[in-house]
XYZ file of C-alpha atoms in Angstrom:
261
model
C 39.440 22.367 23.852
C 38.959 23.113 20.142
C 41.159 25.553 18.915
C 41.884 26.044 15.473
C 42.250 29.905 13.609
C 39.985 28.933 10.733
C 36.020 28.159 10.934
C 35.746 24.665 12.585
C 35.391 22.338 9.938
C 32.517 19.670 10.412
C 31.640 16.304 8.781
C 27.819 15.378 9.045
C 26.806 11.979 7.936
C 24.369 9.138 8.706
C 22.711 5.974 7.953
C 19.409 6.787 7.085
C 20.333 7.982 3.747
C 21.267 11.899 2.256
C 17.474 12.908 1.591
C 16.270 11.696 5.164
C 14.601 14.625 7.654
C 17.394 13.582 10.232
C 20.334 14.458 8.404
C 18.268 17.598 7.008
C 17.601 19.179 10.362
C 21.105 18.249 11.563
C 23.143 19.741 9.190
C 20.492 22.531 9.544
C 21.921 23.202 13.061
C 25.556 23.116 12.737
C 25.493 25.328 9.421
C 25.868 28.648 11.877
C 29.274 27.061 13.455
C 31.714 26.621 10.034
C 32.282 24.674 7.051
C 30.095 21.978 6.375
C 30.584 18.847 4.259
C 27.542 16.253 4.628
C 29.024 12.972 2.861
C 26.106 10.624 3.823
C 24.710 7.170 2.054
C 22.837 7.436 -0.991
C 20.214 5.137 0.402
C 19.308 4.082 4.219
C 21.786 1.871 4.981
C 19.914 1.152 8.259
C 21.430 -1.693 10.654
C 24.950 -1.824 8.725
C 26.905 -1.189 11.774
C 30.766 -0.857 11.029
C 30.599 -2.662 7.989
C 33.098 -1.523 4.782
C 32.621 -2.179 0.762
C 35.487 -4.484 -0.352
C 34.097 -6.022 -3.503
C 32.495 -3.171 -4.874
C 33.445 0.119 -6.033
C 31.907 3.531 -4.732
C 30.590 6.438 -6.408
C 30.429 9.983 -5.059
C 27.576 12.153 -6.282
C 27.928 15.606 -5.481
C 23.966 17.166 -4.280
C 24.638 20.580 -3.136
C 27.108 23.321 -3.552
C 26.907 26.464 -1.230
C 29.340 28.539 0.151
C 29.987 26.947 3.299
C 27.698 23.747 2.805
C 29.162 20.726 0.486
C 26.505 18.070 0.343
C 28.024 14.180 -1.152
C 26.044 11.216 -1.518
C 27.849 8.125 -1.530
C 26.670 4.224 -2.486
C 28.355 2.618 0.133
C 27.868 2.062 4.043
C 27.728 4.991 6.342
C 31.371 3.859 7.480
C 32.304 4.359 3.491
C 30.966 7.682 3.520
C 32.797 8.447 6.956
C 35.914 7.345 5.382
C 35.982 8.297 1.893
C 35.122 11.707 3.130
C 38.465 12.003 5.725
C 40.187 10.586 2.825
C 39.348 11.859 -0.502
C 36.488 14.900 -0.277
C 37.465 17.039 2.725
C 40.166 19.696 2.634
C 41.773 18.737 5.902
C 40.622 17.094 8.743
C 37.353 18.020 10.079
C 36.879 19.568 13.764
C 34.452 17.148 14.632
C 31.740 14.795 13.196
C 28.130 14.583 13.542
C 26.389 11.427 12.626
C 22.196 11.388 12.380
C 20.029 12.516 13.472
C 18.831 8.670 13.248
C 14.777 7.743 13.754
C 14.781 5.527 15.876
C 17.113 4.437 19.390
C 20.314 3.029 19.198
C 19.899 2.724 22.988
C 21.521 -0.258 24.561
C 22.862 -3.259 22.609
C 21.721 -1.312 19.403
C 24.510 0.364 19.286
C 26.615 -2.736 17.758
C 24.316 -2.381 14.700
C 23.868 0.959 14.407
C 25.033 2.517 11.099
C 24.435 5.685 12.482
C 27.162 4.818 15.406
C 29.305 3.062 12.982
C 29.737 6.764 11.505
C 30.801 8.220 14.503
C 33.117 5.212 16.016
C 34.511 6.167 12.190
C 35.230 9.400 13.185
C 36.591 8.643 16.500
C 39.012 5.793 15.766
C 40.923 8.599 12.950
C 41.300 11.162 16.145
C 38.441 13.203 15.416
C 35.218 14.299 18.408
C 32.209 12.601 17.130
C 29.004 12.309 18.241
C 25.617 10.208 17.281
C 22.359 11.563 17.722
C 19.529 9.566 17.691
C 15.532 10.325 18.090
C 12.861 7.731 19.668
C 11.109 8.235 16.650
C 11.074 5.421 13.613
C 9.040 7.288 11.007
C 10.657 8.470 8.046
C 8.340 12.209 8.344
C 10.093 12.472 12.054
C 9.176 15.573 13.664
C 12.733 16.725 14.743
C 11.524 19.886 16.100
C 11.267 19.559 19.727
C 15.299 17.848 19.716
C 16.565 20.849 18.334
C 17.602 22.550 21.508
C 19.132 19.744 22.728
C 21.598 18.894 19.554
C 22.793 22.854 19.670
C 23.727 22.567 23.312
C 25.411 19.275 23.063
C 26.856 20.138 20.132
C 28.609 23.788 21.549
C 30.262 21.626 24.250
C 31.551 19.623 22.245
C 33.048 22.296 19.745
C 34.356 24.040 22.888
C 35.728 21.035 24.892
C 36.252 18.505 22.388
C 35.965 14.429 23.793
C 38.881 12.257 25.180
C 40.731 10.791 22.743
C 39.105 7.192 21.488
C 35.671 8.543 23.363
C 32.584 9.108 20.619
C 29.053 9.598 22.189
C 26.587 8.037 21.493
C 22.957 10.477 22.053
C 19.721 9.301 22.445
C 16.158 11.462 22.520
C 13.263 11.020 23.860
C 10.153 11.993 21.291
C 8.612 14.552 23.202
C 8.018 18.119 24.246
C 11.308 19.858 25.049
C 8.851 21.068 27.942
C 8.545 17.214 29.211
C 12.408 16.382 28.922
C 13.822 16.063 32.241
C 16.840 17.010 31.419
C 20.084 15.099 30.325
C 21.681 12.062 31.955
C 25.496 10.468 31.193
C 24.821 6.710 31.432
C 26.070 3.376 31.172
C 24.634 1.161 28.313
C 21.531 -0.940 29.420
C 22.494 -4.836 29.149
C 19.964 -6.528 27.188
C 19.599 -7.961 24.005
C 17.340 -7.982 20.686
C 15.530 -11.411 20.775
C 14.794 -12.238 17.073
C 12.301 -13.755 15.463
C 11.983 -14.731 11.662
C 8.144 -14.817 10.067
C 8.078 -17.049 7.209
C 6.367 -15.847 4.329
C 6.572 -17.142 0.621
C 7.323 -14.895 -2.657
C 5.528 -14.935 -5.756
C 7.617 -16.863 -7.400
C 6.332 -19.386 -4.434
C 9.900 -19.488 -2.781
C 9.792 -19.635 1.155
C 12.164 -16.162 2.783
C 11.696 -15.566 6.373
C 11.547 -11.854 7.542
C 13.457 -10.408 10.465
C 10.999 -9.354 13.683
C 12.080 -9.348 17.355
C 11.642 -7.474 20.529
C 14.280 -6.436 22.803
C 14.920 -7.721 26.037
C 16.046 -5.380 28.884
C 17.854 -7.210 31.615
C 17.914 -5.121 34.076
C 14.715 -2.953 33.514
C 14.815 -1.240 37.285
C 18.610 -0.163 36.879
C 18.302 3.541 37.449
C 21.969 4.519 35.249
C 21.220 3.331 32.291
C 20.084 4.622 28.913
C 17.075 2.639 28.344
C 15.894 3.707 31.992
C 16.565 7.685 31.299
C 15.034 7.260 28.067
C 11.419 5.973 29.666
C 11.688 8.462 32.174
C 11.954 11.250 29.902
C 15.794 12.098 29.701
C 17.862 12.864 27.293
C 20.739 9.779 27.286
C 24.270 10.259 27.103
C 26.303 7.230 26.759
C 30.480 7.867 25.770
C 31.725 4.490 23.557
C 34.981 3.723 23.759
C 36.459 2.348 20.938
C 38.717 0.306 22.745
C 36.880 -3.291 23.202
C 39.409 -5.241 25.279
C 38.398 -6.468 28.331
C 40.285 -5.722 31.015
C 38.656 -7.917 33.703
C 38.363 -10.736 30.440
C 42.157 -10.873 30.450
C 42.525 -11.570 34.268
C 39.937 -14.142 33.610
C 41.925 -15.700 31.153
C 45.588 -15.206 32.501
C 43.964 -17.311 35.476
C 43.485 -20.165 33.949
C 46.581 -20.004 31.557
C 48.754 -19.066 34.678
C 47.324 -20.321 37.819
C 46.201 -17.851 40.264
């Protein structure tokens, strides 16, 4: 259980930018729970994964200051925003970090590319219980009303129980009415891949360029314990994510061909 004598200090970030509707909704939902610090990219930084800025300076701009609410923008990536919040802005280590609500899915292999989850994983690496939330609607004016109760329930449990060390949560929510959601499933990440295609186009100076497109290919569409199955069947999908990338089965395999059986 997370215990603190002070009101919980909650760090909020995202990858869609400080003005995104999902960030505003998430901030509204955590406001009753503690002292809120929002540090997010000044513009959309989707697909930045765990990227950090190492060759350009970072600038922080105060967006709003109210009692128990401090909002800042950062000209860097989502992970930059979390790093600078933890190292320079916050008065103490936050009790937990929430990232999102992302405009669009971060299920399956998308977690690797996600700036939303990059922010959550950075919090986790620093010992902060962290969750990334995503709604399966890519529109910039997505309506987050129907997912409010789900996010509030998960946040309440996070505040009460915390999370295991080196584990954060990837939460994806179907874009359907609340009454149509069948429940919450704790899942594993679906095995699949984005198969990229590049449209060839020409700019106004006659230069050829490439525009990324493509589709997600699910390698196991009939598996019923995955996040993609849960979402397709109107469940909220929660995938616990570890920061340890080691493949322990891979270690055994490599040891066999190095040292023999």
